[in-house]
Each structure stands twice: as structure tokens, then as C-alpha cells.
Coordinates of C-alpha atoms in Angstrom, one line a residue:
Chain A
X197 CA 13.3 -33.7 13.9
X198 CA 16.7 -33.2 12.4
X199 CA 17.4 -29.9 12.3
X200 CA 18.9 -31.0 7.9
X201 CA 16.0 -30.8 6.6
X202 CA 13.9 -27.7 6.4
X203 CA 9.5 -26.9 6.2
X204 CA 10.6 -26.7 1.4
X205 CA 12.5 -29.9 2.0
X206 CA 14.5 -30.7 -1.6
X207 CA 16.5 -34.0 -2.5
X208 CA 19.3 -33.6 -0.5
X209 CA 17.9 -33.8 2.9
X210 CA 18.4 -36.0 5.7
X211 CA 14.6 -38.2 6.3
X212 CA 13.9 -41.6 7.6
X213 CA 11.3 -42.7 7.4
X214 CA 9.8 -46.1 9.0
X215 CA 6.7 -48.0 8.1
X216 CA 5.5 -50.5 10.4
X217 CA 2.2 -53.1 11.9
X218 CA 0.2 -56.3 11.1
X219 CA -1.5 -54.3 8.3
X220 CA -1.0 -55.0 4.9
X221 CA 1.4 -51.5 2.4
X222 CA 4.6 -51.2 4.6
X223 CA 6.3 -52.7 0.4
X224 CA 4.1 -51.0 -1.0
X225 CA 4.2 -47.8 0.3
X226 CA 7.8 -48.3 0.5
X227 CA 7.8 -48.6 -3.3
X228 CA 5.6 -45.9 -4.2
X229 CA 8.1 -43.9 -2.7
X230 CA 11.0 -44.7 -5.8
X231 CA 7.8 -44.1 -7.4
X232 CA 7.9 -40.3 -6.5
X233 CA 11.3 -40.2 -6.9
X234 CA 11.8 -42.4 -10.1
X235 CA 10.0 -39.9 -11.6
X236 CA 12.1 -37.1 -9.3
X237 CA 15.0 -38.6 -11.9
X238 CA 16.5 -39.5 -7.7
X239 CA 18.8 -42.9 -8.2
X240 CA 17.4 -45.2 -6.5
X241 CA 18.2 -48.6 -4.3
X242 CA 16.0 -51.3 -3.3
X243 CA 17.2 -53.6 -0.4
X244 CA 15.1 -57.0 -0.1
X245 CA 17.3 -58.1 3.0
X246 CA 14.6 -61.1 4.2
X247 CA 13.7 -62.0 1.0
X248 CA 15.8 -65.0 -2.0
X249 CA 16.2 -65.1 -4.6
X250 CA 13.2 -66.6 -5.4
X251 CA 12.2 -63.7 -5.5
X252 CA 12.8 -61.9 -7.8
X253 CA 11.8 -63.9 -11.0
X254 CA 9.0 -62.7 -13.6
X255 CA 6.4 -64.0 -11.1
X256 CA 7.1 -60.9 -9.2
X257 CA 5.5 -57.8 -10.1
X258 CA 8.0 -55.1 -8.5
X259 CA 11.2 -57.9 -9.4
X260 CA 9.6 -56.8 -13.4
X261 CA 9.1 -52.9 -12.5
X262 CA 12.2 -52.4 -11.1
X263 CA 14.4 -54.2 -13.9
X264 CA 12.7 -51.9 -16.4
X265 CA 12.8 -49.0 -15.1
X266 CA 16.0 -49.4 -14.5
X267 CA 16.3 -49.1 -10.3
X268 CA 19.0 -51.7 -8.5
X269 CA 18.2 -53.9 -6.9
X270 CA 19.6 -56.4 -4.1
X271 CA 18.0 -59.3 -2.9
X272 CA 19.9 -62.1 -0.7
X273 CA 21.9 -64.3 -1.9
X274 CA 21.7 -68.4 -0.3
X275 CA 25.9 -67.7 0.8
X276 CA 24.4 -64.1 2.4
X277 CA 22.7 -63.8 5.5
X278 CA 21.0 -59.9 5.5
X279 CA 23.3 -58.2 8.1
X280 CA 26.3 -58.8 5.2
X281 CA 23.4 -58.1 2.8
X282 CA 22.8 -54.4 4.8
X283 CA 26.8 -54.1 4.9
X284 CA 26.8 -53.4 0.8
X285 CA 24.3 -51.5 1.4
X286 CA 24.8 -49.0 3.5
X287 CA 28.4 -49.1 1.5
X288 CA 27.0 -48.5 -1.5
X289 CA 23.9 -45.7 0.1
X290 CA 27.0 -42.3 -1.5
X291 CA 25.5 -43.5 -4.4
X292 CA 21.8 -43.4 -4.1
X293 CA 19.1 -40.5 -3.5
X294 CA 16.9 -43.2 -1.8
X295 CA 17.5 -46.2 -0.2
X296 CA 15.1 -48.9 0.6
X297 CA 15.5 -51.3 3.6
X298 CA 12.5 -53.9 3.5
X299 CA 11.6 -55.6 6.0
X300 CA 14.5 -54.2 7.9
X301 CA 12.5 -54.7 11.9
X302 CA 11.4 -57.8 10.6
X303 CA 15.3 -58.8 10.1
X304 CA 16.2 -57.1 14.0
X305 CA 13.1 -59.3 15.3
X306 CA 14.9 -61.8 14.5
X307 CA 17.8 -61.5 15.7
X308 CA 20.0 -60.6 11.9
X309 CA 20.3 -57.1 12.6
X310 CA 21.0 -54.9 15.7
X311 CA 18.0 -51.7 16.1
X312 CA 20.9 -49.8 16.9
X313 CA 22.3 -49.9 13.8
X314 CA 19.0 -47.5 13.0
X315 CA 22.0 -45.3 14.4
X316 CA 23.7 -45.9 11.6
X317 CA 20.9 -45.2 9.3
X318 CA 20.4 -41.1 10.3
X319 CA 24.6 -40.9 8.9
X320 CA 24.2 -41.8 5.4
X321 CA 24.5 -39.2 3.0
X322 CA 20.3 -40.6 1.0
X323 CA 16.1 -40.7 1.6
X324 CA 16.1 -43.9 4.3
X325 CA 12.9 -46.4 4.5
X326 CA 13.0 -49.1 6.2
X327 CA 9.6 -51.2 6.6
X328 CA 8.9 -54.6 8.2
X329 CA 6.3 -55.4 11.1
X330 CA 8.4 -54.3 14.7
X331 CA 8.0 -50.9 16.7
X332 CA 10.9 -51.0 19.5
X333 CA 12.8 -47.3 20.9
X334 CA 14.8 -46.8 18.1
X335 CA 12.8 -47.3 15.4
X336 CA 11.3 -43.4 17.2
X337 CA 14.2 -41.9 16.3
X338 CA 13.2 -41.8 12.2
X339 CA 12.0 -38.7 11.2
X340 CA 8.9 -40.8 10.6
X341 CA 7.1 -44.0 11.9
X342 CA 3.5 -44.4 10.3
X343 CA 2.2 -47.7 11.2
X344 CA 0.6 -49.1 8.8
X345 CA -3.0 -51.9 11.2
X346 CA -5.0 -54.4 9.6
X347 CA -8.4 -53.3 9.6
X348 CA -10.2 -55.9 7.6
X349 CA -7.7 -58.9 5.3
X350 CA -8.2 -61.3 2.5
X351 CA -5.1 -63.2 4.1
X352 CA -7.4 -64.5 6.8
X353 CA -10.2 -65.5 4.6
X354 CA -7.5 -67.7 2.7
X355 CA -6.1 -65.3 0.3
X356 CA -3.1 -65.8 -0.5
X357 CA -2.7 -63.0 -2.1
X358 CA -3.2 -61.4 -5.8
X359 CA -1.2 -60.6 -8.0
X360 CA -0.7 -57.7 -9.1
X361 CA -1.3 -56.5 -5.5
X362 CA 0.8 -58.4 -3.2
X363 CA 2.9 -59.3 -5.4
Chain B
X63 CA -14.9 -62.1 1.4
X64 CA -16.5 -62.0 -2.0
X65 CA -16.1 -65.9 -3.9
X66 CA -14.7 -64.6 -7.0
X67 CA -11.0 -64.5 -5.1
X68 CA -9.1 -68.2 -4.6
X69 CA -6.6 -68.5 -3.2
X70 CA -4.0 -69.1 -6.0
X71 CA -5.0 -65.2 -6.8
X72 CA -5.1 -63.8 -11.2
X73 CA -5.2 -60.8 -12.3
X74 CA -9.1 -61.2 -13.1
X75 CA -10.7 -61.7 -10.0
X76 CA -12.1 -59.1 -8.6
X77 CA -10.0 -57.8 -5.0
X78 CA -11.6 -53.9 -3.1
X79 CA -9.0 -52.4 -1.6
X80 CA -9.5 -49.4 1.1
X81 CA -5.5 -47.9 2.4
X82 CA -7.3 -45.2 5.8
X83 CA -6.1 -43.6 8.6
X84 CA -3.6 -40.6 9.5
X85 CA -0.6 -41.3 9.0
X86 CA 1.4 -41.5 5.5
X87 CA 1.5 -43.7 3.1
X88 CA -2.4 -44.2 1.8
X89 CA -1.3 -42.5 -1.5
X90 CA 2.4 -43.8 -1.1
X91 CA 0.7 -47.8 -1.3
X92 CA -1.3 -47.2 -4.1
X93 CA 1.8 -45.8 -5.8
X94 CA 3.5 -48.1 -5.1
X95 CA 0.3 -51.3 -6.0
X96 CA 0.7 -49.6 -9.6
X97 CA 4.2 -50.2 -10.0
X98 CA 3.8 -53.5 -9.1
X99 CA 0.6 -54.1 -11.7
X100 CA 2.3 -51.6 -14.6
X101 CA 5.3 -54.6 -13.8
X102 CA 3.1 -57.2 -14.6
X103 CA 2.0 -55.2 -17.6
X104 CA -1.7 -54.1 -16.0
X105 CA -3.4 -51.1 -17.2
X106 CA -4.7 -48.9 -14.9
X107 CA -6.2 -45.6 -14.6
X108 CA -4.8 -43.8 -11.6
X109 CA -7.8 -40.9 -10.2
X110 CA -7.4 -38.7 -7.6
X111 CA -11.1 -37.2 -6.6
X112 CA -9.9 -34.0 -4.6
X113 CA -7.2 -32.8 -6.4
X114 CA -6.4 -29.8 -8.9
X115 CA -4.8 -29.2 -11.8
X116 CA -2.0 -27.2 -9.9
X117 CA -0.7 -30.5 -8.8
X118 CA 0.0 -32.4 -12.2
X119 CA 2.7 -30.3 -12.4
X120 CA 6.9 -31.6 -12.8
X121 CA 6.9 -30.6 -9.2
X122 CA 5.0 -33.8 -8.4
X123 CA 7.1 -37.1 -8.6
X124 CA 4.0 -39.0 -9.9
X125 CA 2.7 -36.6 -11.8
X126 CA 6.1 -37.3 -13.8
X127 CA 6.5 -40.7 -13.0
X128 CA 2.5 -42.1 -14.3
X129 CA 3.4 -39.3 -17.9
X130 CA 6.5 -41.4 -18.4
X131 CA 5.1 -44.8 -18.3
X132 CA 2.3 -43.7 -20.3
X133 CA -0.4 -44.6 -17.3
X134 CA -3.6 -42.9 -17.9
X135 CA -4.9 -40.4 -15.1
X136 CA -7.9 -38.2 -13.8
X137 CA -6.9 -34.9 -12.3
X138 CA -10.2 -32.3 -11.0
X139 CA -11.2 -29.9 -13.4
X140 CA -12.0 -26.6 -12.4
X141 CA -15.3 -27.3 -14.1
X142 CA -15.1 -30.2 -12.5
X143 CA -17.0 -31.6 -8.8
X144 CA -15.5 -34.2 -7.6
X145 CA -18.2 -36.8 -7.9
X146 CA -18.2 -35.7 -11.6
X147 CA -14.6 -36.9 -11.4
X148 CA -16.2 -40.0 -9.7
X149 CA -18.7 -40.9 -12.4
X150 CA -16.4 -40.3 -14.9
X151 CA -14.5 -43.1 -13.5
X152 CA -16.8 -46.0 -13.1
X153 CA -17.6 -45.5 -16.4
X154 CA -14.3 -45.9 -18.1
X155 CA -12.9 -48.9 -15.4
X156 CA -14.1 -51.6 -17.7
X157 CA -11.0 -51.0 -20.2
X158 CA -9.0 -51.4 -17.3
X159 CA -7.6 -53.8 -14.5
X160 CA -6.4 -51.6 -11.3
X161 CA -8.5 -48.7 -11.5
X162 CA -7.0 -46.0 -8.1
X163 CA -9.5 -43.8 -6.6
X164 CA -6.8 -41.0 -4.6
X165 CA -8.6 -39.5 -1.3
X166 CA -11.8 -40.9 -1.7
X167 CA -12.6 -41.5 1.5
X168 CA -11.7 -37.2 1.9
X169 CA -14.5 -37.2 -0.3
X170 CA -17.0 -38.9 1.4
X171 CA -16.0 -36.8 4.9
X172 CA -16.5 -33.5 3.0
X173 CA -20.2 -34.6 1.5
X174 CA -18.9 -34.9 -1.4
X175 CA -19.3 -38.5 -2.1
X176 CA -21.5 -41.1 -0.6
X177 CA -20.7 -43.5 1.6
X178 CA -22.9 -46.2 0.1
X179 CA -20.8 -45.8 -3.2
X180 CA -19.1 -47.8 -2.0
X181 CA -20.9 -51.0 -3.6
X182 CA -20.5 -49.7 -6.8
X183 CA -17.0 -50.4 -6.9
X184 CA -18.1 -53.9 -5.3
X185 CA -19.6 -54.5 -9.0
X186 CA -16.6 -52.7 -10.3
X187 CA -14.7 -56.1 -13.3
X188 CA -11.0 -53.7 -12.0
X189 CA -9.4 -54.4 -8.9
X190 CA -10.1 -50.9 -7.4
X191 CA -8.1 -49.3 -4.6
X192 CA -9.9 -46.2 -2.5
X193 CA -7.5 -43.8 -0.2
X194 CA -7.6 -41.1 2.5
X195 CA -8.8 -40.3 5.5
X196 CA -12.7 -41.2 6.9
X197 CA -13.2 -44.6 8.5
X198 CA -16.8 -45.3 7.8
X199 CA -19.3 -48.3 7.9
X200 CA -19.9 -49.2 4.2
X201 CA -15.5 -49.5 4.3
X202 CA -15.8 -53.0 5.4
X203 CA -17.2 -54.0 2.9
X204 CA -13.9 -54.3 1.4
X205 CA -11.5 -56.9 0.9
X206 CA -8.9 -55.9 2.4
X207 CA -8.8 -52.3 4.9
X208 CA -5.3 -51.2 5.8
X209 CA -5.7 -48.0 8.7
X210 CA -2.0 -46.7 8.7
X211 CA -1.5 -45.1 12.0
X212 CA 0.8 -41.2 12.5
X213 CA 3.2 -43.2 15.5
X214 CA 5.6 -40.2 14.7
X215 CA 5.4 -37.3 11.4
X216 CA 8.0 -34.5 10.4
X217 CA 4.8 -32.7 9.7
X218 CA 4.5 -31.7 13.7
X219 CA 7.5 -30.3 13.3
X220 CA 6.9 -28.1 10.9
X221 CA 9.1 -29.7 7.4
X222 CA 5.5 -28.9 4.9
X223 CA 7.7 -32.2 2.9
X224 CA 10.6 -33.5 1.5
X225 CA 10.6 -33.8 -2.5
X226 CA 10.7 -37.3 -4.3
X227 CA 8.9 -38.9 -0.4
X228 CA 5.7 -36.3 0.0
X229 CA 4.9 -34.8 -4.0

């Protein structure tokens, strides 16, 4: 635990959260923190490191919600790789109170981002949340690590997803 | 898996999700689904089965957010018990597309609600999400069960919580 967080907790304190595991609820939990932070008037940047512009449309509930709430969001564009998107996010991070780096751990697993990049997140001003299924040593540098395990999932029954629940 | 959910998924299909486990991210994930559903214009009722009016104030990020978004929320009032609040939620459920029953499993563990009440949730019109740390047999009747396990938590370092992250 870094000394910068005390028992009462304030928005100015640094914290790194990680949601990993094979269950549904990682990106979803990050969106939940975003809602909580938005309620407090905190400024949030949502960065979808592995999601292409195909994901930026009115088919997607969180895209529509972020747009309506006026929350800044960055997605992968065709000419941009996850590691370039991460650099852009890090360059802009100081303007925000909360930065979500969605699928960070998956980008690590796929080799786009080095595990050691977690150390750079510890030096940022805002709270940072990283998501994605992959538990590696450097992830334990985070202040909080929750592993979302799938006990039962309708994917196994052939259901791809449900509107409003999964997207 | 109930036959009412097909491979494409639509808002009219019934689904019961459960977030359990000892890690941070259960209520948070429910709030994330709420955001996603709100983006689609779905009507949500958020029911906090174990939270008193002390929780309904501007200290709490999700309370401020739900209020600003115009989402209906029910909390425990001093004269009302969790099982009465559940009855009220069930009576109103048909007016909504998504109902969140926060701390349902904890209310079961504490003896306020019977485990068999899960069966009644399967007969409702809206999607339902239940949260709370307690994994019992009837919970496996849900379509999706994710167990959020704590790998590392700052609570253990004496940090009660961080504004915008925990509340």
C-alpha cells in the first residue's frame, strides 16, 4: 500500500485498481466506478485499448451512455495499436481524476504492452483502473486486485450476449 | 439456461445475474450494467436491500449519479426490513427492464431473505441482478454467476475506502 492513501480517502489520492479473471464483470465494474466518480463530478477518461471503432456505435450501451454523460473515451482506430493508444492515454492522464484502461491485461497477454508498464501507472496523478483476464506478477503492484471468476455463464449455453447486460 | 434467452439477446428477454464473492466489484459491476442499460434507454430500479437512509446522501457517488440520471432507487428505511423492501421491489418490478437487488445474498446469509426467494426472481419480467457475498445452492439457478475474489485489497492495509472509487 502506498502511503499516499489514508484511511479517509479523498479524490486527490492515488490508487490503482485491477479487475482480472475469466468471469463477466471486469469492464462492467470499471464502468460502475466511472458512474460513482461521475456522481461526484470527477473527470474520467475511458480508454478501450483493444476495441476498434466498430465498437463506437449506437449498438453499444456504454458508448451511448458515455456520449450522453459527456465522458471522454478513446478507442483503437484502424491505424493505431494498443501501445500507441496507451501512450496517448498516459500523455492526457493528468487532466483527469480517473482513467480506465480497459483490456490492459489482455493487451499485456497479447504482447502489445509490457507487464512492466504497470509501474508507470503508479506514477500517474489520477486513479487508474485496469481490466482484462491475465494475472501476472507486476499486476500485484496495484493497490487492489479483484479476480472475477466464472462460476456459471450463459456463454457456455451458446448465448453470445444480452443487450443492456453485455453491451 | 432458460429457453427465453437466445443467441442474439434482446432487452425483452429474461436473465438473472449474480455477483458474489469476497472481492470488491459486486455492487460496482451491477452499477456498470445499470450504466450500460441506461445508455440503451432501459428503465432501471436500483434496490439497496441492506442500506439505510444514511447511505442516501450526497456523500455517496452512486446516490448522486442515480439522482442526476433520474433512476429510481429504493433504500432501507428505519421502519422497513430487507424482506419488506424485497416485496416492494417485486411488486414494482414489472414497470422496469432491469432491477438491481443489491446485497441480496448478504440478506440471505443474515436470515432476512430465504434462499428459495431466488426462484421468484426467475419469474419476473425484467432482467435482475443480485449481489452480495454468499454462494448457496439456489444461487446457481441464475443464468450467470460471477465470483469476485479478493487477490489484494487496501482494506487490509487499514484504508476504509476512497471517494469516487468505493462510494
